[in-house]
PDB file of C-alpha atoms in Angstrom:
ATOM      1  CA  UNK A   2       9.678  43.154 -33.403  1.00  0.00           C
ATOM      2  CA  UNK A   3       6.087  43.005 -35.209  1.00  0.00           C
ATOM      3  CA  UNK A   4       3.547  40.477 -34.609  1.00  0.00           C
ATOM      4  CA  UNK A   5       1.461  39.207 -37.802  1.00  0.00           C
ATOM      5  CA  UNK A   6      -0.956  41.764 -37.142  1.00  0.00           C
ATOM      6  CA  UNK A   7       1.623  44.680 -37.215  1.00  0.00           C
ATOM      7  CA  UNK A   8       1.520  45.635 -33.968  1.00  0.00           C
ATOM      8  CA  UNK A   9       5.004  46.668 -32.811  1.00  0.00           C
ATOM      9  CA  UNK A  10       6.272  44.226 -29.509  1.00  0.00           C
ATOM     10  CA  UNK A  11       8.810  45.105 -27.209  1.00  0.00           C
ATOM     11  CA  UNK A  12       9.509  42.710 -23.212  1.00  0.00           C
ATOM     12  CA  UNK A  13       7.220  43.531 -20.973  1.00  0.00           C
ATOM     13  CA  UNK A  14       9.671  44.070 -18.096  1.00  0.00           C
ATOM     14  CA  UNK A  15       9.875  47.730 -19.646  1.00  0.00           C
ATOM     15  CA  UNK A  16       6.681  48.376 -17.883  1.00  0.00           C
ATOM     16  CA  UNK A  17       6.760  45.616 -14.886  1.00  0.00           C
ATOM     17  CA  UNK A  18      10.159  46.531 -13.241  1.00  0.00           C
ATOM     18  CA  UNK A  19       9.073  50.270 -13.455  1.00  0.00           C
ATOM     19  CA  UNK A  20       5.785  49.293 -11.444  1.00  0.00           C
ATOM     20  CA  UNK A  21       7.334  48.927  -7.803  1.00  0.00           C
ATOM     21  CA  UNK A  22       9.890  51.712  -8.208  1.00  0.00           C
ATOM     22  CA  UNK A  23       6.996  54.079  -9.260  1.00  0.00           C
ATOM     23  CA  UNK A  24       5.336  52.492  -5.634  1.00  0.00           C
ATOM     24  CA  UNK A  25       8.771  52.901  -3.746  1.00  0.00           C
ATOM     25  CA  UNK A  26       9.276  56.298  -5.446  1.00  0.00           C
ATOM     26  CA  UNK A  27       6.054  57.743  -5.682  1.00  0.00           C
ATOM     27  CA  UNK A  28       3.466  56.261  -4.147  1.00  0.00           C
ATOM     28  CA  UNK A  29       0.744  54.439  -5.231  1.00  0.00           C
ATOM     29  CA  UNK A  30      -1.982  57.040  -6.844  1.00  0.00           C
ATOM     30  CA  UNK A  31       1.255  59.069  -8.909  1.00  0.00           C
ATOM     31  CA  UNK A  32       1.689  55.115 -10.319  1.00  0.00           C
ATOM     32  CA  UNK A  33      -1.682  54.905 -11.252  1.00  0.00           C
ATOM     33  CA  UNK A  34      -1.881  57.837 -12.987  1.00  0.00           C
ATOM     34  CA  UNK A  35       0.928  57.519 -14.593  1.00  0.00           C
ATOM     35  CA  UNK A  36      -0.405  54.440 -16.285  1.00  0.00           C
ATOM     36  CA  UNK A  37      -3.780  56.090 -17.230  1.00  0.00           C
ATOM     37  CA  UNK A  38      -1.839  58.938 -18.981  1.00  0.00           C
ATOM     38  CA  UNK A  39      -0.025  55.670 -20.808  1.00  0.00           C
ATOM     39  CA  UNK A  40      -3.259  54.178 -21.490  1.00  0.00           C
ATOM     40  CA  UNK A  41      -2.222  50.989 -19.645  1.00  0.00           C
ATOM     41  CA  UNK A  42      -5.434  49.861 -18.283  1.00  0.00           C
ATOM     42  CA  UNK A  43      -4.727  46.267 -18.082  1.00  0.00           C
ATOM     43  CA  UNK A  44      -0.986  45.045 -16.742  1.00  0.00           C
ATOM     44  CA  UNK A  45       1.337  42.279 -18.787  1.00  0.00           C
ATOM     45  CA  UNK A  46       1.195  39.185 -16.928  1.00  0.00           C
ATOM     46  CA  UNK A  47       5.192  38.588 -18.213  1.00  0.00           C
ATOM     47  CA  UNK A  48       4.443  36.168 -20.247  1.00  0.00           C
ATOM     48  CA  UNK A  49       4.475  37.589 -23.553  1.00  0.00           C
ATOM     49  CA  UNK A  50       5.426  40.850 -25.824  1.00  0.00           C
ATOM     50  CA  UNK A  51       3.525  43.629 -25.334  1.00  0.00           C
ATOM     51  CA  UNK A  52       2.128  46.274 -27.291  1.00  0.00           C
ATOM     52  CA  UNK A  53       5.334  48.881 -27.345  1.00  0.00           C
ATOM     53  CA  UNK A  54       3.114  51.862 -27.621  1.00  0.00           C
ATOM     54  CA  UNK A  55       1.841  52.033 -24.149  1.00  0.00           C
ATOM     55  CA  UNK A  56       5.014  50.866 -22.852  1.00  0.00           C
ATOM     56  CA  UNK A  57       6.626  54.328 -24.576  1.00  0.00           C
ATOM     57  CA  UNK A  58       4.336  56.374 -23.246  1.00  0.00           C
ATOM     58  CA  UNK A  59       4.412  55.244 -19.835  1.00  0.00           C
ATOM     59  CA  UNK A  60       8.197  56.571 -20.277  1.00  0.00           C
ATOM     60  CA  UNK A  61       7.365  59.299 -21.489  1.00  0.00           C
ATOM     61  CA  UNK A  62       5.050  60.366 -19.376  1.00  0.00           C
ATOM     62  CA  UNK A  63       7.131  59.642 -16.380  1.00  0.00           C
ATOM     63  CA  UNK A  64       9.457  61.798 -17.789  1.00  0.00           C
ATOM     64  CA  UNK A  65       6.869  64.977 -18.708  1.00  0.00           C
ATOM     65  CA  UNK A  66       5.052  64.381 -15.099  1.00  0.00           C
ATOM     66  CA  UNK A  67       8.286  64.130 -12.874  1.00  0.00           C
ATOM     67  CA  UNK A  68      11.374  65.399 -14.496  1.00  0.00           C
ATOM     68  CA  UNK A  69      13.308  65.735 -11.524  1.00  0.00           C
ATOM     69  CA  UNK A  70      12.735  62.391 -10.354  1.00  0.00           C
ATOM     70  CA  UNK A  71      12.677  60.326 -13.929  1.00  0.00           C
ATOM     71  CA  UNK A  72      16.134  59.494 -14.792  1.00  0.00           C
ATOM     72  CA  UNK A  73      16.748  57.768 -10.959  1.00  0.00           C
ATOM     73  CA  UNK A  74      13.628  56.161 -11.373  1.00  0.00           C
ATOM     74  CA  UNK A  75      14.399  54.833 -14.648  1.00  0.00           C
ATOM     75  CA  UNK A  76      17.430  53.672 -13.910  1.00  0.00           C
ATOM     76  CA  UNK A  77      16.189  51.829 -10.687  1.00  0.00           C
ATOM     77  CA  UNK A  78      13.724  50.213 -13.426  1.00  0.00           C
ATOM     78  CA  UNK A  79      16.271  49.267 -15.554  1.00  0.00           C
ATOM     79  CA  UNK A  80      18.519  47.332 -13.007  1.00  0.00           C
ATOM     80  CA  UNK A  81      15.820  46.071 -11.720  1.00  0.00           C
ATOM     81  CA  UNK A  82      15.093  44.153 -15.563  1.00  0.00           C
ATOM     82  CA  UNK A  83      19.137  43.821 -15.983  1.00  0.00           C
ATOM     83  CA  UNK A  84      18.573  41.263 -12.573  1.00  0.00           C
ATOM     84  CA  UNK A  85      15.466  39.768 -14.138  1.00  0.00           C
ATOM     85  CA  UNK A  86      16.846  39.082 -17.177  1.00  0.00           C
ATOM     86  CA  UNK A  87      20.199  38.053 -15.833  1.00  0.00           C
ATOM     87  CA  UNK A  88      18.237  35.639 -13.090  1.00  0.00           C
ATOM     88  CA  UNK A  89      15.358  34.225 -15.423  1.00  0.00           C
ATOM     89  CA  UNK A  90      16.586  34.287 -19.416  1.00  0.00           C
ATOM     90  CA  UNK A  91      20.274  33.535 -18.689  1.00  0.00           C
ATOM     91  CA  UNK A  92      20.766  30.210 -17.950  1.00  0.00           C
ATOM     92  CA  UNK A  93      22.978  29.311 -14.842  1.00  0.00           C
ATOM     93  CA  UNK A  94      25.651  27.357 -16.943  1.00  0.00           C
ATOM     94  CA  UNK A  95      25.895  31.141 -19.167  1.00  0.00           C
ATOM     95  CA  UNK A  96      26.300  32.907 -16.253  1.00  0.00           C
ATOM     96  CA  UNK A  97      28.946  30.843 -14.593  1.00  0.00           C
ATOM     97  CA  UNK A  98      30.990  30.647 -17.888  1.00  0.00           C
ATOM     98  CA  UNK A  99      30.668  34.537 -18.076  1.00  0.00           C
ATOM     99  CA  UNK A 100      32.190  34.951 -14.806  1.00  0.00           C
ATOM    100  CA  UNK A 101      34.584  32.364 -15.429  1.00  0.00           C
ATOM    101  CA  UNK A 102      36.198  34.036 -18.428  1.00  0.00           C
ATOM    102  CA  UNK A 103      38.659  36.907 -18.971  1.00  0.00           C
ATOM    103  CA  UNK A 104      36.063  40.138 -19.350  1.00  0.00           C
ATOM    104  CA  UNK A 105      37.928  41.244 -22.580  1.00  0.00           C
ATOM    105  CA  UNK A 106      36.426  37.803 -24.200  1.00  0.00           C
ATOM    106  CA  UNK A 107      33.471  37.714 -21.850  1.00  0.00           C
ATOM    107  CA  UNK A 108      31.948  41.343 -23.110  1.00  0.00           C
ATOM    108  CA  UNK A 109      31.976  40.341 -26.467  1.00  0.00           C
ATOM    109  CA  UNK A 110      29.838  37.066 -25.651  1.00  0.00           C
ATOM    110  CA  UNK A 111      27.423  39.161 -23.951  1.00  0.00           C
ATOM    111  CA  UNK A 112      27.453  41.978 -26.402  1.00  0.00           C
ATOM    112  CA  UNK A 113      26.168  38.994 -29.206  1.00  0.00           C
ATOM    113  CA  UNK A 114      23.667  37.361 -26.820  1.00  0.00           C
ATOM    114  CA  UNK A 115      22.495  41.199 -26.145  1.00  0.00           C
ATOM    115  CA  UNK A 116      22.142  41.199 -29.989  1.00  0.00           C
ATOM    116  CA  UNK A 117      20.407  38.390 -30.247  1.00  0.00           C
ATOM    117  CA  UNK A 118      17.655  39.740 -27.825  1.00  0.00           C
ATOM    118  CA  UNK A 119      17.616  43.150 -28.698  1.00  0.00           C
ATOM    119  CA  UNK A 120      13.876  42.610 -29.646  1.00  0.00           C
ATOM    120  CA  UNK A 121      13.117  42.514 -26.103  1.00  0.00           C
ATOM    121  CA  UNK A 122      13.919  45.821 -25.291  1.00  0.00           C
ATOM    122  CA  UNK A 123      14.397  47.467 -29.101  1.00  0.00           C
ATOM    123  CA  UNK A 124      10.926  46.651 -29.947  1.00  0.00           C
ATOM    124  CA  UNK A 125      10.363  48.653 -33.331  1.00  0.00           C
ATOM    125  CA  UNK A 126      14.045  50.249 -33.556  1.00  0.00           C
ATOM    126  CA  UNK A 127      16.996  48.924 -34.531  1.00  0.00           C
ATOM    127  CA  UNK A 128      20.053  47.573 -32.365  1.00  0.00           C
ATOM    128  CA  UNK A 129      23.233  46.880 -33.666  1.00  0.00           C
ATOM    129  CA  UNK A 130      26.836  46.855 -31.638  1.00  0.00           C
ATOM    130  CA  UNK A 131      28.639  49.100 -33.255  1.00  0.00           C
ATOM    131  CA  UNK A 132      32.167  48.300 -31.496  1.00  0.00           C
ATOM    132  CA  UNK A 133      33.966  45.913 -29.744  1.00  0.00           C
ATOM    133  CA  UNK A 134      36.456  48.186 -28.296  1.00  0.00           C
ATOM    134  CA  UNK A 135      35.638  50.666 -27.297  1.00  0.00           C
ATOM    135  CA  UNK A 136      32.366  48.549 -26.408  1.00  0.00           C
ATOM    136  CA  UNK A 137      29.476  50.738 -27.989  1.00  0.00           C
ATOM    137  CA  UNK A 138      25.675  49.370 -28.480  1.00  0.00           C
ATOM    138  CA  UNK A 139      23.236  52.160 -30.632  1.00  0.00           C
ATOM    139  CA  UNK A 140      19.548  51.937 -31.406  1.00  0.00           C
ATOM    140  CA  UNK A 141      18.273  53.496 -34.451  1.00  0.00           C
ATOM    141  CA  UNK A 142      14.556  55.026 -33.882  1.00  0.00           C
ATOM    142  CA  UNK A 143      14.457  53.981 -30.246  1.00  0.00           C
ATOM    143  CA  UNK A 144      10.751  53.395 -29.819  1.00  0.00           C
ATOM    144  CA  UNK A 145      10.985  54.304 -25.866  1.00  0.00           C
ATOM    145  CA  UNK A 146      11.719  57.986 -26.647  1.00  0.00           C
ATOM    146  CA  UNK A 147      10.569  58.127 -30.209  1.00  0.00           C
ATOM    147  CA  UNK A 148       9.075  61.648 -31.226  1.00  0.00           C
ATOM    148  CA  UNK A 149      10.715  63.546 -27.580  1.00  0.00           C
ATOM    149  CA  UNK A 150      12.945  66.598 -27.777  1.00  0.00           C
ATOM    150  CA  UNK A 151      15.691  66.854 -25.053  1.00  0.00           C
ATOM    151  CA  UNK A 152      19.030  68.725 -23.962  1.00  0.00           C
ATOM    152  CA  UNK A 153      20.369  65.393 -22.553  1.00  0.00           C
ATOM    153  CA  UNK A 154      19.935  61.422 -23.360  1.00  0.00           C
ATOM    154  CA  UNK A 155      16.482  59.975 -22.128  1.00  0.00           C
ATOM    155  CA  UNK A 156      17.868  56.548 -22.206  1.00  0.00           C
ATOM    156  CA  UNK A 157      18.433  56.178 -18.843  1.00  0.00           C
ATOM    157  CA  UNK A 158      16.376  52.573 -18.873  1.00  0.00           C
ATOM    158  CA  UNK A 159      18.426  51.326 -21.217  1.00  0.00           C
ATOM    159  CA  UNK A 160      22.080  52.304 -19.899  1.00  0.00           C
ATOM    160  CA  UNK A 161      20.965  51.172 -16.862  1.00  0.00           C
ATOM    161  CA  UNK A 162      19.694  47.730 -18.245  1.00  0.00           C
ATOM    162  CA  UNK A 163      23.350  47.219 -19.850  1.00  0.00           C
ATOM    163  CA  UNK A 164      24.825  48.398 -16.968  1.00  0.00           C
ATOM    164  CA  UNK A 165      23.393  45.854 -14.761  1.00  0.00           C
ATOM    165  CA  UNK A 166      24.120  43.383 -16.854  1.00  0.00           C
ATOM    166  CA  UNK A 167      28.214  43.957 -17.332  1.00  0.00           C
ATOM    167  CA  UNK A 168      28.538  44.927 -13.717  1.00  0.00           C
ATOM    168  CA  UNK A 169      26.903  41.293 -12.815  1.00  0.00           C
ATOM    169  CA  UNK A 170      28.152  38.859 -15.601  1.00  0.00           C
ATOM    170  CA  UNK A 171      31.994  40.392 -16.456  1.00  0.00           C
ATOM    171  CA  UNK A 172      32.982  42.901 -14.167  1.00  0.00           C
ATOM    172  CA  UNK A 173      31.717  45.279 -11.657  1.00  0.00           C
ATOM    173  CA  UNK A 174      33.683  48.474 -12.904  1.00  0.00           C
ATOM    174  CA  UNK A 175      31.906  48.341 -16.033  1.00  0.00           C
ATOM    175  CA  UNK A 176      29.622  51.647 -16.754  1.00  0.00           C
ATOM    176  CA  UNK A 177      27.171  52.517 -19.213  1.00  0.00           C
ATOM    177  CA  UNK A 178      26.795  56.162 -21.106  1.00  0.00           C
ATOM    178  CA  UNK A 179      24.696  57.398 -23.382  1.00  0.00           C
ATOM    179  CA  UNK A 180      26.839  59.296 -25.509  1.00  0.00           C
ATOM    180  CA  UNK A 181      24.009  60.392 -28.180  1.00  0.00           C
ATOM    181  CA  UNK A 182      20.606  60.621 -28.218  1.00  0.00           C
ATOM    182  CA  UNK A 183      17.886  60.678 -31.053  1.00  0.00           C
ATOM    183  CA  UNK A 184      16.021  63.128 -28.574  1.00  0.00           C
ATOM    184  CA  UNK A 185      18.803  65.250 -28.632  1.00  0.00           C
ATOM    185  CA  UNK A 186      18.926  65.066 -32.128  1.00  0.00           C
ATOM    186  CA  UNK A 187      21.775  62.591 -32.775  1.00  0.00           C
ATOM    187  CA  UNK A 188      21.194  59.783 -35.492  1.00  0.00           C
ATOM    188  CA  UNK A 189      20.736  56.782 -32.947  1.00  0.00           C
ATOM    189  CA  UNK A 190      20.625  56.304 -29.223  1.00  0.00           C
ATOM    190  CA  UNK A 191      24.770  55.220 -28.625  1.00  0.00           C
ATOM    191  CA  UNK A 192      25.815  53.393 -25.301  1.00  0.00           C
ATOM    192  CA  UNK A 193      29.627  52.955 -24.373  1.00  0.00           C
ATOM    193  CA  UNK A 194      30.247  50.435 -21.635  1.00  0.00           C
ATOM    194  CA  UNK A 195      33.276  52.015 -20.267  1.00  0.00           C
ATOM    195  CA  UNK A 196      35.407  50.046 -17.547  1.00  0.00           C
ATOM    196  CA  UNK A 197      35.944  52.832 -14.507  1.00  0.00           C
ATOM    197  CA  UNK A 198      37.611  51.476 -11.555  1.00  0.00           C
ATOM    198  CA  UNK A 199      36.134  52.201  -8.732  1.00  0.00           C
ATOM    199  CA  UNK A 200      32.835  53.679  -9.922  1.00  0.00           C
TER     200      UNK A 200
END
């Protein structure tokens, strides 16, 4: 998503859910410079888009300055946003319907509101669901690790952020993998939420 002035938008619970685990994880100062490095001198309040560029940095520099620690801590982020969103931009009626209905029929509502959405947490790339069954999301030019070279997915925010959102809303065996990644040089980022009992 652009605003009129061109500036690419993505939610700002990208950057506010990561805030706390950074504290929990890392301690204050490693936050703090983390968010220099990013450039992110003033925080989102929540109450509107943000500026994706800062917001992709901060991930990437999390990544660069602890690489042993990133992937937990972005996926602690990311369930972290999977309960905001579920708790604050689902409405209560949504959710109990969800719940209510067989998870075959149930993942593909969500999978369309997801669509819907994807601005939120796309910003600048594109997010399409690719199947229905198998279930498989994949964003094209994924601004969050845009320009990064890997041996593994990155997305770890992301998967994490679906994750959340199956295991809460149609059923908790429901698990999200990043099967390609543009950092490892696949076409798009590509997410299967895979039911695994007992995970």
């Amino acid at each position: 998503m652009s605003s009129s002035g061109g500036t690419a938008l993505i939610g700002p619970n990208a950057v506010l859910q990561l805030l706390p685990v950074l504290d929990e994880s890392l301690g204050i100062e490693a936050r703090r410079s983390l968010l220099a490095a990013a450039g992110l001198e003033t925080l989102p309040d929540g109450t509107e888009m943000i500026d994706e560029a800062p917001v992709a940095r901060l991930h990437q520099a999390l990544r660069r300055e602890v690489p042993v620690h990133a992937a937990r801590i972005a996926r602690d982020a990311g369930t972290a946003t999977g309960d905001y969103v579920m708790t604050h931009r689902i409405p209560a009626p949504a959710r109990a319907i969800l719940k209510l209905t067989p998870a075959y029929i149930a993942s593909r509502m969500l999978a369309k509101a997801i669509a819907k959405h994807a601005w939120t947490f796309a910003g600048s790339g594109t997010f399409r669901v690719v199947s229905l069954g198998p279930l498989v999301f994949e964003i094209v030019d994924n601004p969050v690790i845009r320009g990064e070279r890997a041996e593994v997915p990155l997305c770890d925010w992301h998967a994490a952020v679906f994750e959340r959102l199956y295991r809460r809303l149609v059923h908790d065996d429901y698990r999200a993998v990043e099967t390609a990644c543009a950092a490892a040089g696949d076409d798009a980022c590509r997410f299967e939420l895979r039911r695994e009992p007992g995970a």
